[in-house]
mmCIF file of C-alpha atoms and ligand atoms in Angstrom:
data_model
loop_
_atom_site.group_PDB
_atom_site.id
_atom_site.type_symbol
_atom_site.label_atom_id
_atom_site.label_comp_id
_atom_site.label_asym_id
_atom_site.label_seq_id
_atom_site.Cartn_x
_atom_site.Cartn_y
_atom_site.Cartn_z
ATOM 1 C CA UNK W 696 21.175 -16.838 -3.096
ATOM 2 C CA UNK W 697 24.570 -15.282 -1.598
ATOM 3 C CA UNK W 698 27.167 -17.152 0.463
ATOM 4 C CA UNK W 699 29.454 -15.845 2.579
ATOM 5 C CA UNK W 700 32.790 -15.122 2.382
ATOM 6 C CA UNK W 701 36.387 -15.206 5.065
ATOM 7 C CA UNK W 702 38.173 -12.575 3.638
ATOM 8 C CA UNK W 703 41.847 -10.663 5.753
ATOM 9 C CA UNK W 704 41.189 -7.842 7.034
ATOM 10 C CA UNK W 705 44.762 -4.853 7.370
ATOM 11 C CA UNK W 706 44.162 -2.756 9.824
ATOM 12 C CA UNK W 707 46.087 0.122 12.687
ATOM 13 C CA UNK W 708 46.311 -1.871 15.710
ATOM 14 C CA UNK W 709 44.704 1.571 17.443
ATOM 15 C CA UNK W 710 42.032 1.875 15.023
ATOM 16 C CA UNK W 711 41.263 -2.145 15.760
ATOM 17 C CA UNK W 712 40.866 -1.473 19.674
ATOM 18 C CA UNK W 713 38.656 1.636 19.131
ATOM 19 C CA UNK W 714 36.328 -1.060 16.089
ATOM 20 C CA UNK W 715 36.791 -2.895 19.328
ATOM 21 C CA UNK W 716 34.673 -0.760 21.592
ATOM 22 C CA UNK W 717 32.080 0.461 19.497
ATOM 23 C CA UNK W 718 31.512 -2.949 18.499
ATOM 24 C CA UNK W 719 31.134 -4.068 22.306
ATOM 25 C CA UNK W 720 28.926 -0.865 23.013
ATOM 26 C CA UNK W 721 26.824 -1.211 20.535
ATOM 27 C CA UNK W 722 26.726 -5.213 21.580
ATOM 28 C CA UNK W 723 27.653 -6.479 18.482
ATOM 29 C CA UNK W 724 28.016 -10.305 18.694
ATOM 30 C CA UNK W 725 31.440 -10.483 16.494
ATOM 31 C CA UNK W 726 33.273 -7.970 14.594
ATOM 32 C CA UNK W 727 31.738 -9.717 11.256
ATOM 33 C CA UNK W 728 28.317 -8.586 12.059
ATOM 34 C CA UNK W 729 29.686 -5.119 12.634
ATOM 35 C CA UNK W 730 31.285 -4.154 9.584
ATOM 36 C CA UNK W 731 29.193 -5.994 7.724
ATOM 37 C CA UNK W 732 26.096 -3.742 8.851
ATOM 38 C CA UNK W 733 28.806 -1.127 8.321
ATOM 39 C CA UNK W 734 29.536 -2.230 4.555
ATOM 40 C CA UNK W 735 25.366 -2.431 4.102
ATOM 41 C CA UNK W 736 24.932 1.596 5.366
ATOM 42 C CA UNK W 737 27.910 2.045 3.194
ATOM 43 C CA UNK W 738 26.286 1.261 -0.303
ATOM 44 C CA UNK W 739 22.249 2.222 1.353
ATOM 45 C CA UNK W 740 23.942 5.671 0.698
ATOM 46 C CA UNK W 741 25.988 5.256 -2.352
ATOM 47 C CA UNK W 742 22.268 3.947 -3.229
ATOM 48 C CA UNK W 743 20.775 6.624 -2.611
ATOM 49 C CA UNK W 744 24.088 9.449 -4.084
ATOM 50 C CA UNK W 745 23.405 7.093 -7.797
ATOM 51 C CA UNK W 746 18.826 7.798 -7.403
ATOM 52 C CA UNK W 747 18.540 3.780 -7.040
ATOM 53 C CA UNK W 748 15.688 1.844 -5.722
ATOM 54 C CA UNK W 749 15.806 2.601 -2.042
ATOM 55 C CA UNK W 750 13.167 1.061 1.080
ATOM 56 C CA UNK W 751 12.321 3.989 3.439
ATOM 57 C CA UNK W 752 11.003 3.607 7.098
ATOM 58 C CA UNK W 753 9.299 7.935 7.705
ATOM 59 C CA UNK W 754 8.579 7.853 11.471
ATOM 60 C CA UNK W 755 5.630 10.231 12.683
ATOM 61 C CA UNK W 756 4.540 11.943 15.991
ATOM 62 C CA UNK W 757 1.835 14.772 15.499
ATOM 63 C CA UNK W 758 -0.835 16.427 17.780
ATOM 64 C CA UNK W 759 -3.959 14.056 17.910
ATOM 65 C CA UNK W 760 -5.865 17.466 18.539
ATOM 66 C CA UNK W 761 -5.369 19.038 15.089
ATOM 67 C CA UNK W 762 -7.666 17.134 12.910
ATOM 68 C CA UNK W 763 -6.886 18.717 9.833
ATOM 69 C CA UNK W 764 -3.632 18.064 10.508
ATOM 70 C CA UNK W 765 -4.699 14.085 9.928
ATOM 71 C CA UNK W 766 -6.446 15.448 6.259
ATOM 72 C CA UNK W 767 -3.262 17.443 5.390
ATOM 73 C CA UNK W 768 -1.139 14.211 5.942
ATOM 74 C CA UNK W 769 -3.388 12.201 4.151
ATOM 75 C CA UNK W 770 -3.467 14.368 1.318
ATOM 76 C CA UNK W 771 0.755 14.942 1.063
ATOM 77 C CA UNK W 772 0.907 10.867 1.397
ATOM 78 C CA UNK W 773 -2.556 10.460 -1.906
ATOM 79 C CA UNK W 774 0.980 12.228 -3.608
ATOM 80 C CA UNK W 775 3.208 10.331 -3.514
ATOM 81 C CA UNK W 776 0.157 6.333 -3.560
ATOM 82 C CA UNK W 777 3.405 5.554 -6.405
ATOM 83 C CA UNK W 778 6.378 5.308 -3.463
ATOM 84 C CA UNK W 779 4.432 4.815 -0.141
ATOM 85 C CA UNK W 780 3.390 0.515 -0.356
ATOM 86 C CA UNK W 781 2.373 0.724 3.790
ATOM 87 C CA UNK W 782 0.868 3.786 6.679
ATOM 88 C CA UNK W 783 0.118 2.433 9.703
ATOM 89 C CA UNK W 784 -1.227 4.599 13.154
ATOM 90 C CA UNK W 785 -1.123 4.524 16.175
ATOM 91 C CA UNK W 786 -3.457 6.684 19.348
ATOM 92 C CA UNK W 787 0.021 6.581 20.501
ATOM 93 C CA UNK W 788 -1.988 8.522 23.929
ATOM 94 C CA UNK W 789 -4.077 11.095 24.647
ATOM 95 C CA UNK W 790 -2.345 14.041 22.983
ATOM 96 C CA UNK W 791 0.210 11.595 20.170
ATOM 97 C CA UNK W 792 -0.282 10.507 17.420
ATOM 98 C CA UNK W 793 1.935 7.839 15.623
ATOM 99 C CA UNK W 794 2.030 7.049 12.169
ATOM 100 C CA UNK W 795 4.454 4.745 10.768
ATOM 101 C CA UNK W 796 4.954 5.379 6.137
ATOM 102 C CA UNK W 797 7.351 2.759 4.723
ATOM 103 C CA UNK W 798 7.629 3.983 1.100
ATOM 104 C CA UNK W 799 10.369 1.990 -2.723
ATOM 105 C CA UNK W 800 10.962 3.845 -4.781
ATOM 106 C CA UNK W 801 13.497 6.409 -5.359
ATOM 107 C CA UNK W 802 15.585 8.274 -2.623
ATOM 108 C CA UNK W 803 15.617 11.386 -3.795
ATOM 109 C CA UNK W 804 11.338 10.735 -4.031
ATOM 110 C CA UNK W 805 11.495 9.525 -0.083
ATOM 111 C CA UNK W 806 13.624 12.305 0.760
ATOM 112 C CA UNK W 807 10.865 15.410 -0.870
ATOM 113 C CA UNK W 808 7.914 13.422 0.787
ATOM 114 C CA UNK W 809 9.314 13.002 3.932
ATOM 115 C CA UNK W 810 9.979 17.143 3.906
ATOM 116 C CA UNK W 811 6.518 17.941 3.160
ATOM 117 C CA UNK W 812 5.243 15.292 5.494
ATOM 118 C CA UNK W 813 7.425 16.747 8.647
ATOM 119 C CA UNK W 814 7.405 20.045 7.934
ATOM 120 C CA UNK W 815 3.011 20.770 8.293
ATOM 121 C CA UNK W 816 2.337 22.199 11.462
ATOM 122 C CA UNK W 817 1.633 19.642 14.021
ATOM 123 C CA UNK W 818 3.875 17.265 13.814
ATOM 124 C CA UNK W 819 6.572 17.334 16.907
ATOM 125 C CA UNK W 820 8.798 14.316 15.100
ATOM 126 C CA UNK W 821 9.989 13.108 12.484
ATOM 127 C CA UNK W 822 12.404 9.931 10.999
ATOM 128 C CA UNK W 823 14.102 8.521 7.410
ATOM 129 C CA UNK W 824 15.562 5.392 7.840
ATOM 130 C CA UNK W 825 16.965 4.215 4.231
ATOM 131 C CA UNK W 826 17.879 0.186 3.785
ATOM 132 C CA UNK W 827 18.827 -0.832 0.364
ATOM 133 C CA UNK W 828 16.770 -3.649 -1.969
ATOM 134 C CA UNK W 829 19.818 -5.285 -2.810
HETATM 135 NI NI1 NI C 929 -3.761 8.217 16.423
#
C-alpha cells in the first residue's frame, strides 16, 4: 500500500504564479492534487511509449439510423475481444447512440482499436482516454 510523501520543490516564481492560475481555473483543491495529476499523466504517457499495459476508455457517438454501422462497430470490437473488457450502449436521443468501450492492454493496440472505430462511416465523435494501471 502506498503512503503519502511530502517533498520540497524549488520553482521559478513566475512559473508558480502561472501554475496557481491553472490550479484555480481547473478547480483543484490543492497544489498537491494538481501536481499529482500532472505526474500521473506524465507516467501514463511514458507507459504508453514503452508499450506497458494501460486501461483505455473509448467514447463514440454515432448515427442511430445507419443500421449497418452498429454491426460494423460490434465486428471491430470482436476482432479486439482480447482487450475489450466491456461496452455500454446508450440511446442518446432519437438520432444518436453513445457507446463507451473499456479496454485494457498495450496502448498501441487500444489506439489501433480506437482508430478503426472512429474511421467507421457514421461515427460523429470519438475520444480515447488512457489511464495507468500502476
Ligand atoms: Ni442506440
